Amino acid sequence: MALTGSEVTTIIQDKEGGIKIDNKVRRDAKFPVGIMDVLSVVKTNEHYRMLYDVKGRFTLTKIKDAEAKVKLLKVKSKAVGPNKVPYIVTHDGRTIRYPHPEINEGDTIKFDLEKNSIIEWYTNEPGHLAYSTGGNNVGRVATILHVERHLGSFDIVHLRDANGKTLATRRGNVFIIGNKKSTITLPEGDGKYLNFLEEKHLREEKKRKPSK
């Protein structure tokens, strides 16, 4: 782990490609890293995915080699370009031409970073697992119950997490991560929100468990 700015520069400017982001070597220390991006440390063969925790903080979640080859992309828009070429634009700025016609705005695609192709996609509809990327519930993982339509305003999505707690957020904050279960490794806690008393109880349980 780098402790100073000079150490960071040494790592990222390594001739063998010290750091990869989404399977591409990056040598700029100020290169922006966003949600769902995959960071790979070449020499140590370690991989991480950038996510939010339930407190809204960026956190690097360690992932395995196989998972580092794919990335989840949220479809921000769908249109037809010049010469009637259909395309979609994803949350990280990618433009993908000739997508499957059933992929719509708000859906999530599982993208192969090595082959630059779509593996599969998950529709934004009730019953599917969602990850909140904004609002007061950022970082929480829950199943979609139903969607309230509001003409001229924001649609509101109602969800329920694994602890049985319900939440609501704008539709634009919902990022589908799987049909029934998550297709990516989640941060510690698996996106479950705990209040102060629940966190205290969890800490006490960990203290009572014998150390291995």
JSON list of C-alpha atoms in Angstrom, two decimals:
[
{"chain": "A", "resi": 1, "resn": "MET", "atom": "CA", "xyz": [0.00, 0.00, 0.00]},
{"chain": "A", "resi": 2, "resn": "ALA", "atom": "CA", "xyz": [1.33, 3.44, -0.92]},
{"chain": "A", "resi": 3, "resn": "LEU", "atom": "CA", "xyz": [1.84, 5.85, 1.99]},
{"chain": "A", "resi": 4, "resn": "THR", "atom": "CA", "xyz": [3.10, 8.92, 0.10]},
{"chain": "A", "resi": 5, "resn": "GLY", "atom": "CA", "xyz": [2.43, 10.65, -3.21]},
{"chain": "A", "resi": 6, "resn": "SER", "atom": "CA", "xyz": [5.83, 9.64, -4.59]},
{"chain": "A", "resi": 7, "resn": "GLU", "atom": "CA", "xyz": [5.08, 5.98, -3.87]},
{"chain": "A", "resi": 8, "resn": "VAL", "atom": "CA", "xyz": [1.77, 6.30, -5.72]},
{"chain": "A", "resi": 9, "resn": "THR", "atom": "CA", "xyz": [3.57, 7.78, -8.74]},
{"chain": "A", "resi": 10, "resn": "THR", "atom": "CA", "xyz": [6.14, 4.96, -8.68]},
{"chain": "A", "resi": 11, "resn": "ILE", "atom": "CA", "xyz": [3.43, 2.29, -8.65]},
{"chain": "A", "resi": 12, "resn": "ILE", "atom": "CA", "xyz": [1.20, 3.70, -11.39]},
{"chain": "A", "resi": 13, "resn": "GLN", "atom": "CA", "xyz": [4.10, 4.57, -13.71]},
{"chain": "A", "resi": 14, "resn": "ASP", "atom": "CA", "xyz": [5.61, 1.10, -13.56]},
{"chain": "A", "resi": 15, "resn": "LYS", "atom": "CA", "xyz": [6.65, -0.07, -17.04]},
{"chain": "A", "resi": 16, "resn": "GLU", "atom": "CA", "xyz": [4.77, -3.33, -16.64]},
{"chain": "A", "resi": 17, "resn": "GLY", "atom": "CA", "xyz": [1.54, -1.46, -15.88]},
{"chain": "A", "resi": 18, "resn": "GLY", "atom": "CA", "xyz": [1.21, -1.12, -12.12]},
{"chain": "A", "resi": 19, "resn": "ILE", "atom": "CA", "xyz": [-2.50, -0.29, -11.93]},
{"chain": "A", "resi": 20, "resn": "LYS", "atom": "CA", "xyz": [-5.35, -1.27, -14.21]},
{"chain": "A", "resi": 21, "resn": "ILE", "atom": "CA", "xyz": [-8.83, 0.24, -14.12]},
{"chain": "A", "resi": 22, "resn": "ASP", "atom": "CA", "xyz": [-11.46, -1.76, -15.99]},
{"chain": "A", "resi": 23, "resn": "ASN", "atom": "CA", "xyz": [-8.68, -3.87, -17.53]},
{"chain": "A", "resi": 24, "resn": "LYS", "atom": "CA", "xyz": [-6.84, -0.84, -18.95]},
{"chain": "A", "resi": 25, "resn": "VAL", "atom": "CA", "xyz": [-3.49, 0.43, -17.69]},
{"chain": "A", "resi": 26, "resn": "ARG", "atom": "CA", "xyz": [-3.75, 3.91, -16.18]},
{"chain": "A", "resi": 27, "resn": "ARG", "atom": "CA", "xyz": [-0.70, 6.04, -15.42]},
{"chain": "A", "resi": 28, "resn": "ASP", "atom": "CA", "xyz": [-2.45, 9.24, -14.30]},
{"chain": "A", "resi": 29, "resn": "ALA", "atom": "CA", "xyz": [-2.65, 9.58, -10.51]},
{"chain": "A", "resi": 30, "resn": "LYS", "atom": "CA", "xyz": [-5.68, 11.85, -10.94]},
{"chain": "A", "resi": 31, "resn": "PHE", "atom": "CA", "xyz": [-7.64, 9.46, -13.15]},
{"chain": "A", "resi": 32, "resn": "PRO", "atom": "CA", "xyz": [-11.23, 9.40, -11.75]},
{"chain": "A", "resi": 33, "resn": "VAL", "atom": "CA", "xyz": [-12.60, 6.15, -10.34]},
{"chain": "A", "resi": 34, "resn": "GLY", "atom": "CA", "xyz": [-16.35, 5.69, -10.03]},
{"chain": "A", "resi": 35, "resn": "ILE", "atom": "CA", "xyz": [-18.97, 3.26, -8.84]},
{"chain": "A", "resi": 36, "resn": "MET", "atom": "CA", "xyz": [-18.57, -0.36, -10.09]},
{"chain": "A", "resi": 37, "resn": "ASP", "atom": "CA", "xyz": [-15.07, 0.32, -11.48]},
{"chain": "A", "resi": 38, "resn": "VAL", "atom": "CA", "xyz": [-12.60, -2.57, -11.17]},
{"chain": "A", "resi": 39, "resn": "LEU", "atom": "CA", "xyz": [-9.10, -1.73, -9.88]},
{"chain": "A", "resi": 40, "resn": "SER", "atom": "CA", "xyz": [-6.33, -4.29, -10.39]},
{"chain": "A", "resi": 41, "resn": "VAL", "atom": "CA", "xyz": [-2.83, -4.27, -8.89]},
{"chain": "A", "resi": 42, "resn": "VAL", "atom": "CA", "xyz": [-0.81, -6.12, -11.52]},
{"chain": "A", "resi": 43, "resn": "LYS", "atom": "CA", "xyz": [2.23, -7.28, -9.54]},
{"chain": "A", "resi": 44, "resn": "THR", "atom": "CA", "xyz": [0.27, -8.61, -6.56]},
{"chain": "A", "resi": 45, "resn": "ASN", "atom": "CA", "xyz": [-2.63, -9.89, -8.70]},
{"chain": "A", "resi": 46, "resn": "GLU", "atom": "CA", "xyz": [-5.18, -8.24, -6.41]},
{"chain": "A", "resi": 47, "resn": "HIS", "atom": "CA", "xyz": [-8.52, -6.93, -7.62]},
{"chain": "A", "resi": 48, "resn": "TYR", "atom": "CA", "xyz": [-11.03, -4.54, -6.06]},
{"chain": "A", "resi": 49, "resn": "ARG", "atom": "CA", "xyz": [-14.42, -3.10, -6.99]},
{"chain": "A", "resi": 50, "resn": "MET", "atom": "CA", "xyz": [-15.34, 0.46, -6.04]},
{"chain": "A", "resi": 51, "resn": "LEU", "atom": "CA", "xyz": [-18.69, 0.54, -4.20]},
{"chain": "A", "resi": 52, "resn": "TYR", "atom": "CA", "xyz": [-20.56, 2.48, -1.51]},
{"chain": "A", "resi": 53, "resn": "ASP", "atom": "CA", "xyz": [-21.07, 1.16, 2.00]},
{"chain": "A", "resi": 54, "resn": "VAL", "atom": "CA", "xyz": [-24.36, 1.75, 3.85]},
{"chain": "A", "resi": 55, "resn": "LYS", "atom": "CA", "xyz": [-22.98, 5.00, 5.32]},
{"chain": "A", "resi": 56, "resn": "GLY", "atom": "CA", "xyz": [-22.45, 6.43, 1.83]},
{"chain": "A", "resi": 57, "resn": "ARG", "atom": "CA", "xyz": [-18.66, 6.15, 1.83]},
{"chain": "A", "resi": 58, "resn": "PHE", "atom": "CA", "xyz": [-16.58, 4.86, -1.06]},
{"chain": "A", "resi": 59, "resn": "THR", "atom": "CA", "xyz": [-15.10, 1.47, -0.21]},
{"chain": "A", "resi": 60, "resn": "LEU", "atom": "CA", "xyz": [-12.85, -0.92, -2.13]},
{"chain": "A", "resi": 61, "resn": "THR", "atom": "CA", "xyz": [-14.28, -4.45, -2.05]},
{"chain": "A", "resi": 62, "resn": "LYS", "atom": "CA", "xyz": [-11.83, -7.26, -2.76]},
{"chain": "A", "resi": 63, "resn": "ILE", "atom": "CA", "xyz": [-12.93, -9.59, -5.56]},
{"chain": "A", "resi": 64, "resn": "LYS", "atom": "CA", "xyz": [-11.62, -12.74, -7.24]},
{"chain": "A", "resi": 65, "resn": "ASP", "atom": "CA", "xyz": [-9.89, -12.96, -10.62]},
{"chain": "A", "resi": 66, "resn": "ALA", "atom": "CA", "xyz": [-12.98, -14.23, -12.46]},
{"chain": "A", "resi": 67, "resn": "GLU", "atom": "CA", "xyz": [-15.17, -11.42, -11.13]},
{"chain": "A", "resi": 68, "resn": "ALA", "atom": "CA", "xyz": [-12.55, -8.80, -12.05]},
{"chain": "A", "resi": 69, "resn": "LYS", "atom": "CA", "xyz": [-13.14, -9.60, -15.73]},
{"chain": "A", "resi": 70, "resn": "VAL", "atom": "CA", "xyz": [-16.73, -8.29, -15.66]},
{"chain": "A", "resi": 71, "resn": "LYS", "atom": "CA", "xyz": [-18.41, -5.04, -14.73]},
{"chain": "A", "resi": 72, "resn": "LEU", "atom": "CA", "xyz": [-22.04, -4.08, -14.18]},
{"chain": "A", "resi": 73, "resn": "LEU", "atom": "CA", "xyz": [-23.19, -1.11, -16.25]},
{"chain": "A", "resi": 74, "resn": "LYS", "atom": "CA", "xyz": [-26.44, 0.77, -15.80]},
{"chain": "A", "resi": 75, "resn": "VAL", "atom": "CA", "xyz": [-28.12, 1.86, -19.04]},
{"chain": "A", "resi": 76, "resn": "LYS", "atom": "CA", "xyz": [-28.65, 5.64, -18.86]},
{"chain": "A", "resi": 77, "resn": "SER", "atom": "CA", "xyz": [-30.13, 6.14, -22.33]},
{"chain": "A", "resi": 78, "resn": "LYS", "atom": "CA", "xyz": [-31.14, 4.25, -25.47]},
{"chain": "A", "resi": 79, "resn": "ALA", "atom": "CA", "xyz": [-31.37, 5.78, -28.93]},
{"chain": "A", "resi": 80, "resn": "VAL", "atom": "CA", "xyz": [-30.86, 5.34, -32.67]},
{"chain": "A", "resi": 81, "resn": "GLY", "atom": "CA", "xyz": [-27.93, 7.16, -34.25]},
{"chain": "A", "resi": 82, "resn": "PRO", "atom": "CA", "xyz": [-26.92, 8.02, -37.83]},
{"chain": "A", "resi": 83, "resn": "ASN", "atom": "CA", "xyz": [-27.60, 5.34, -40.44]},
{"chain": "A", "resi": 84, "resn": "LYS", "atom": "CA", "xyz": [-30.22, 3.89, -38.06]},
{"chain": "A", "resi": 85, "resn": "VAL", "atom": "CA", "xyz": [-27.60, 2.35, -35.77]},
{"chain": "A", "resi": 86, "resn": "PRO", "atom": "CA", "xyz": [-29.13, 1.55, -32.34]},
{"chain": "A", "resi": 87, "resn": "TYR", "atom": "CA", "xyz": [-26.97, 2.20, -29.28]},
{"chain": "A", "resi": 88, "resn": "ILE", "atom": "CA", "xyz": [-27.06, 2.55, -25.53]},
{"chain": "A", "resi": 89, "resn": "VAL", "atom": "CA", "xyz": [-25.06, 4.81, -23.20]},
{"chain": "A", "resi": 90, "resn": "THR", "atom": "CA", "xyz": [-24.04, 3.46, -19.78]},
{"chain": "A", "resi": 91, "resn": "HIS", "atom": "CA", "xyz": [-23.41, 5.17, -16.44]},
{"chain": "A", "resi": 92, "resn": "ASP", "atom": "CA", "xyz": [-19.63, 5.25, -16.99]},
{"chain": "A", "resi": 93, "resn": "GLY", "atom": "CA", "xyz": [-19.89, 6.94, -20.41]},
{"chain": "A", "resi": 94, "resn": "ARG", "atom": "CA", "xyz": [-19.57, 3.89, -22.66]},
{"chain": "A", "resi": 95, "resn": "THR", "atom": "CA", "xyz": [-21.47, 3.81, -25.94]},
{"chain": "A", "resi": 96, "resn": "ILE", "atom": "CA", "xyz": [-22.40, 0.29, -27.00]},
{"chain": "A", "resi": 97, "resn": "ARG", "atom": "CA", "xyz": [-23.71, -0.18, -30.54]},
{"chain": "A", "resi": 98, "resn": "TYR", "atom": "CA", "xyz": [-26.23, -2.82, -31.60]},
{"chain": "A", "resi": 99, "resn": "PRO", "atom": "CA", "xyz": [-27.38, -3.91, -28.13]},
{"chain": "A", "resi": 100, "resn": "HIS", "atom": "CA", "xyz": [-30.05, -6.56, -27.71]},
{"chain": "A", "resi": 101, "resn": "PRO", "atom": "CA", "xyz": [-33.41, -4.93, -28.55]},
{"chain": "A", "resi": 102, "resn": "GLU", "atom": "CA", "xyz": [-34.89, -6.00, -25.19]},
{"chain": "A", "resi": 103, "resn": "ILE", "atom": "CA", "xyz": [-32.35, -3.94, -23.21]},
{"chain": "A", "resi": 104, "resn": "ASN", "atom": "CA", "xyz": [-34.01, -0.73, -22.02]},
{"chain": "A", "resi": 105, "resn": "GLU", "atom": "CA", "xyz": [-33.12, 2.42, -20.12]},
{"chain": "A", "resi": 106, "resn": "GLY", "atom": "CA", "xyz": [-32.68, 1.65, -16.41]},
{"chain": "A", "resi": 107, "resn": "ASP", "atom": "CA", "xyz": [-31.63, -1.97, -16.99]},
{"chain": "A", "resi": 108, "resn": "THR", "atom": "CA", "xyz": [-28.21, -3.30, -16.01]},
{"chain": "A", "resi": 109, "resn": "ILE", "atom": "CA", "xyz": [-25.86, -5.16, -18.34]},
{"chain": "A", "resi": 110, "resn": "LYS", "atom": "CA", "xyz": [-23.09, -7.55, -17.33]},
{"chain": "A", "resi": 111, "resn": "PHE", "atom": "CA", "xyz": [-20.15, -6.47, -19.47]},
{"chain": "A", "resi": 112, "resn": "ASP", "atom": "CA", "xyz": [-17.04, -8.52, -20.33]},
{"chain": "A", "resi": 113, "resn": "LEU", "atom": "CA", "xyz": [-14.05, -6.17, -19.92]},
{"chain": "A", "resi": 114, "resn": "GLU", "atom": "CA", "xyz": [-11.72, -8.41, -21.94]},
{"chain": "A", "resi": 115, "resn": "LYS", "atom": "CA", "xyz": [-13.96, -9.07, -24.95]},
{"chain": "A", "resi": 116, "resn": "ASN", "atom": "CA", "xyz": [-15.85, -5.73, -24.72]},
{"chain": "A", "resi": 117, "resn": "SER", "atom": "CA", "xyz": [-19.17, -7.50, -25.12]},
{"chain": "A", "resi": 118, "resn": "ILE", "atom": "CA", "xyz": [-22.45, -7.91, -23.24]},
{"chain": "A", "resi": 119, "resn": "ILE", "atom": "CA", "xyz": [-22.74, -11.23, -21.38]},
{"chain": "A", "resi": 120, "resn": "GLU", "atom": "CA", "xyz": [-26.29, -10.82, -20.05]},
{"chain": "A", "resi": 121, "resn": "TRP", "atom": "CA", "xyz": [-28.61, -8.16, -18.67]},
{"chain": "A", "resi": 122, "resn": "TYR", "atom": "CA", "xyz": [-31.00, -7.63, -15.75]},
{"chain": "A", "resi": 123, "resn": "THR", "atom": "CA", "xyz": [-34.26, -5.77, -16.17]},
{"chain": "A", "resi": 124, "resn": "ASN", "atom": "CA", "xyz": [-35.40, -3.03, -13.83]},
{"chain": "A", "resi": 125, "resn": "GLU", "atom": "CA", "xyz": [-38.64, -4.53, -12.53]},
{"chain": "A", "resi": 126, "resn": "PRO", "atom": "CA", "xyz": [-40.22, -5.75, -9.25]},
{"chain": "A", "resi": 127, "resn": "GLY", "atom": "CA", "xyz": [-38.69, -8.84, -7.70]},
{"chain": "A", "resi": 128, "resn": "HIS", "atom": "CA", "xyz": [-35.14, -8.07, -8.78]},
{"chain": "A", "resi": 129, "resn": "LEU", "atom": "CA", "xyz": [-32.27, -7.15, -6.46]},
{"chain": "A", "resi": 130, "resn": "ALA", "atom": "CA", "xyz": [-31.23, -3.49, -6.46]},
{"chain": "A", "resi": 131, "resn": "TYR", "atom": "CA", "xyz": [-28.37, -1.41, -5.09]},
{"chain": "A", "resi": 132, "resn": "SER", "atom": "CA", "xyz": [-28.99, 2.21, -4.08]},
{"chain": "A", "resi": 133, "resn": "THR", "atom": "CA", "xyz": [-26.42, 4.63, -5.50]},
{"chain": "A", "resi": 134, "resn": "GLY", "atom": "CA", "xyz": [-27.87, 7.89, -4.18]},
{"chain": "A", "resi": 135, "resn": "GLY", "atom": "CA", "xyz": [-30.17, 9.55, -1.68]},
{"chain": "A", "resi": 136, "resn": "ASN", "atom": "CA", "xyz": [-30.49, 8.77, 2.04]},
{"chain": "A", "resi": 137, "resn": "ASN", "atom": "CA", "xyz": [-30.35, 5.01, 1.40]},
{"chain": "A", "resi": 138, "resn": "VAL", "atom": "CA", "xyz": [-27.09, 4.97, -0.56]},
{"chain": "A", "resi": 139, "resn": "GLY", "atom": "CA", "xyz": [-25.23, 1.66, -0.34]},
{"chain": "A", "resi": 140, "resn": "ARG", "atom": "CA", "xyz": [-28.24, -0.41, 0.71]},
{"chain": "A", "resi": 141, "resn": "VAL", "atom": "CA", "xyz": [-29.19, -3.61, -1.11]},
{"chain": "A", "resi": 142, "resn": "ALA", "atom": "CA", "xyz": [-32.86, -4.60, -1.32]},
{"chain": "A", "resi": 143, "resn": "THR", "atom": "CA", "xyz": [-35.49, -6.27, -3.49]},
{"chain": "A", "resi": 144, "resn": "ILE", "atom": "CA", "xyz": [-37.86, -4.09, -5.52]},
{"chain": "A", "resi": 145, "resn": "LEU", "atom": "CA", "xyz": [-41.48, -4.33, -4.33]},
{"chain": "A", "resi": 146, "resn": "HIS", "atom": "CA", "xyz": [-43.24, -1.85, -6.62]},
{"chain": "A", "resi": 147, "resn": "VAL", "atom": "CA", "xyz": [-42.81, 1.48, -8.39]},
{"chain": "A", "resi": 148, "resn": "GLU", "atom": "CA", "xyz": [-44.97, 4.58, -7.87]},
{"chain": "A", "resi": 149, "resn": "ARG", "atom": "CA", "xyz": [-45.46, 6.52, -11.10]},
{"chain": "A", "resi": 150, "resn": "HIS", "atom": "CA", "xyz": [-45.52, 10.32, -10.79]},
{"chain": "A", "resi": 151, "resn": "LEU", "atom": "CA", "xyz": [-46.14, 12.17, -14.05]},
{"chain": "A", "resi": 152, "resn": "GLY", "atom": "CA", "xyz": [-44.01, 15.29, -14.26]},
{"chain": "A", "resi": 153, "resn": "SER", "atom": "CA", "xyz": [-41.94, 14.26, -11.24]},
{"chain": "A", "resi": 154, "resn": "PHE", "atom": "CA", "xyz": [-39.69, 11.47, -9.98]},
{"chain": "A", "resi": 155, "resn": "ASP", "atom": "CA", "xyz": [-40.90, 7.88, -9.90]},
{"chain": "A", "resi": 156, "resn": "ILE", "atom": "CA", "xyz": [-40.47, 6.36, -6.43]},
{"chain": "A", "resi": 157, "resn": "VAL", "atom": "CA", "xyz": [-39.26, 2.77, -5.99]},
{"chain": "A", "resi": 158, "resn": "HIS", "atom": "CA", "xyz": [-40.24, 0.83, -2.85]},
{"chain": "A", "resi": 159, "resn": "LEU", "atom": "CA", "xyz": [-37.90, -1.92, -1.69]},
{"chain": "A", "resi": 160, "resn": "ARG", "atom": "CA", "xyz": [-37.38, -4.42, 1.14]},
{"chain": "A", "resi": 161, "resn": "ASP", "atom": "CA", "xyz": [-33.96, -5.59, 2.35]},
{"chain": "A", "resi": 162, "resn": "ALA", "atom": "CA", "xyz": [-32.86, -8.96, 3.75]},
{"chain": "A", "resi": 163, "resn": "ASN", "atom": "CA", "xyz": [-33.64, -7.80, 7.31]},
{"chain": "A", "resi": 164, "resn": "GLY", "atom": "CA", "xyz": [-37.25, -7.06, 6.35]},
{"chain": "A", "resi": 165, "resn": "LYS", "atom": "CA", "xyz": [-36.81, -3.27, 6.50]},
{"chain": "A", "resi": 166, "resn": "THR", "atom": "CA", "xyz": [-38.55, -1.24, 3.80]},
{"chain": "A", "resi": 167, "resn": "LEU", "atom": "CA", "xyz": [-37.15, 1.80, 2.05]},
{"chain": "A", "resi": 168, "resn": "ALA", "atom": "CA", "xyz": [-38.03, 4.13, -0.80]},
{"chain": "A", "resi": 169, "resn": "THR", "atom": "CA", "xyz": [-35.85, 6.07, -3.22]},
{"chain": "A", "resi": 170, "resn": "ARG", "atom": "CA", "xyz": [-35.99, 7.77, -6.62]},
{"chain": "A", "resi": 171, "resn": "ARG", "atom": "CA", "xyz": [-35.92, 5.46, -9.59]},
{"chain": "A", "resi": 172, "resn": "GLY", "atom": "CA", "xyz": [-32.72, 7.08, -10.82]},
{"chain": "A", "resi": 173, "resn": "ASN", "atom": "CA", "xyz": [-30.92, 5.87, -7.67]},
{"chain": "A", "resi": 174, "resn": "VAL", "atom": "CA", "xyz": [-31.71, 2.20, -8.33]},
{"chain": "A", "resi": 175, "resn": "PHE", "atom": "CA", "xyz": [-28.95, 0.03, -9.80]},
{"chain": "A", "resi": 176, "resn": "ILE", "atom": "CA", "xyz": [-30.02, -3.57, -10.55]},
{"chain": "A", "resi": 177, "resn": "ILE", "atom": "CA", "xyz": [-27.32, -6.07, -9.47]},
{"chain": "A", "resi": 178, "resn": "GLY", "atom": "CA", "xyz": [-29.13, -9.36, -10.12]},
{"chain": "A", "resi": 179, "resn": "ASN", "atom": "CA", "xyz": [-32.43, -11.13, -10.62]},
{"chain": "A", "resi": 180, "resn": "LYS", "atom": "CA", "xyz": [-32.69, -12.86, -7.23]},
{"chain": "A", "resi": 181, "resn": "LYS", "atom": "CA", "xyz": [-29.18, -12.65, -5.77]},
{"chain": "A", "resi": 182, "resn": "SER", "atom": "CA", "xyz": [-26.23, -10.34, -6.27]},
{"chain": "A", "resi": 183, "resn": "THR", "atom": "CA", "xyz": [-23.91, -11.10, -9.18]},
{"chain": "A", "resi": 184, "resn": "ILE", "atom": "CA", "xyz": [-21.06, -9.12, -7.57]},
{"chain": "A", "resi": 185, "resn": "THR", "atom": "CA", "xyz": [-19.26, -9.31, -4.23]},
{"chain": "A", "resi": 186, "resn": "LEU", "atom": "CA", "xyz": [-20.76, -6.76, -1.83]},
{"chain": "A", "resi": 187, "resn": "PRO", "atom": "CA", "xyz": [-19.00, -4.78, 0.92]},
{"chain": "A", "resi": 188, "resn": "GLU", "atom": "CA", "xyz": [-19.00, -6.03, 4.50]},
{"chain": "A", "resi": 189, "resn": "GLY", "atom": "CA", "xyz": [-22.59, -6.27, 5.75]},
{"chain": "A", "resi": 190, "resn": "ASP", "atom": "CA", "xyz": [-24.00, -7.07, 2.28]},
{"chain": "A", "resi": 191, "resn": "GLY", "atom": "CA", "xyz": [-25.78, -3.73, 2.06]},
{"chain": "A", "resi": 192, "resn": "LYS", "atom": "CA", "xyz": [-27.91, -4.28, 5.19]},
{"chain": "A", "resi": 193, "resn": "TYR", "atom": "CA", "xyz": [-28.57, -1.13, 7.20]},
{"chain": "A", "resi": 194, "resn": "LEU", "atom": "CA", "xyz": [-28.22, -1.42, 10.99]},
{"chain": "A", "resi": 195, "resn": "ASN", "atom": "CA", "xyz": [-29.28, 1.21, 13.50]},
{"chain": "A", "resi": 196, "resn": "PHE", "atom": "CA", "xyz": [-27.15, 2.16, 16.51]},
{"chain": "A", "resi": 197, "resn": "LEU", "atom": "CA", "xyz": [-28.53, -0.55, 18.81]},
{"chain": "A", "resi": 198, "resn": "GLU", "atom": "CA", "xyz": [-28.18, -3.24, 16.15]},
{"chain": "A", "resi": 199, "resn": "GLU", "atom": "CA", "xyz": [-24.57, -2.22, 15.48]},
{"chain": "A", "resi": 200, "resn": "LYS", "atom": "CA", "xyz": [-23.83, -2.34, 19.22]},
{"chain": "A", "resi": 201, "resn": "HIS", "atom": "CA", "xyz": [-25.38, -5.79, 19.52]},
{"chain": "A", "resi": 202, "resn": "LEU", "atom": "CA", "xyz": [-23.32, -7.02, 16.53]},
{"chain": "A", "resi": 203, "resn": "ARG", "atom": "CA", "xyz": [-20.08, -5.70, 18.07]},
{"chain": "A", "resi": 204, "resn": "GLU", "atom": "CA", "xyz": [-20.87, -7.43, 21.37]},
{"chain": "A", "resi": 205, "resn": "GLU", "atom": "CA", "xyz": [-21.53, -10.71, 19.56]},
{"chain": "A", "resi": 206, "resn": "LYS", "atom": "CA", "xyz": [-18.17, -10.48, 17.78]},
{"chain": "A", "resi": 207, "resn": "LYS", "atom": "CA", "xyz": [-16.41, -9.90, 21.11]},
{"chain": "A", "resi": 208, "resn": "ARG", "atom": "CA", "xyz": [-18.09, -12.94, 22.64]},
{"chain": "A", "resi": 209, "resn": "LYS", "atom": "CA", "xyz": [-16.99, -15.23, 19.81]},
{"chain": "A", "resi": 210, "resn": "PRO", "atom": "CA", "xyz": [-13.69, -17.00, 20.53]},
{"chain": "A", "resi": 211, "resn": "SER", "atom": "CA", "xyz": [-10.82, -15.89, 18.31]},
{"chain": "A", "resi": 212, "resn": "LYS", "atom": "CA", "xyz": [-9.43, -18.54, 15.96]}
]
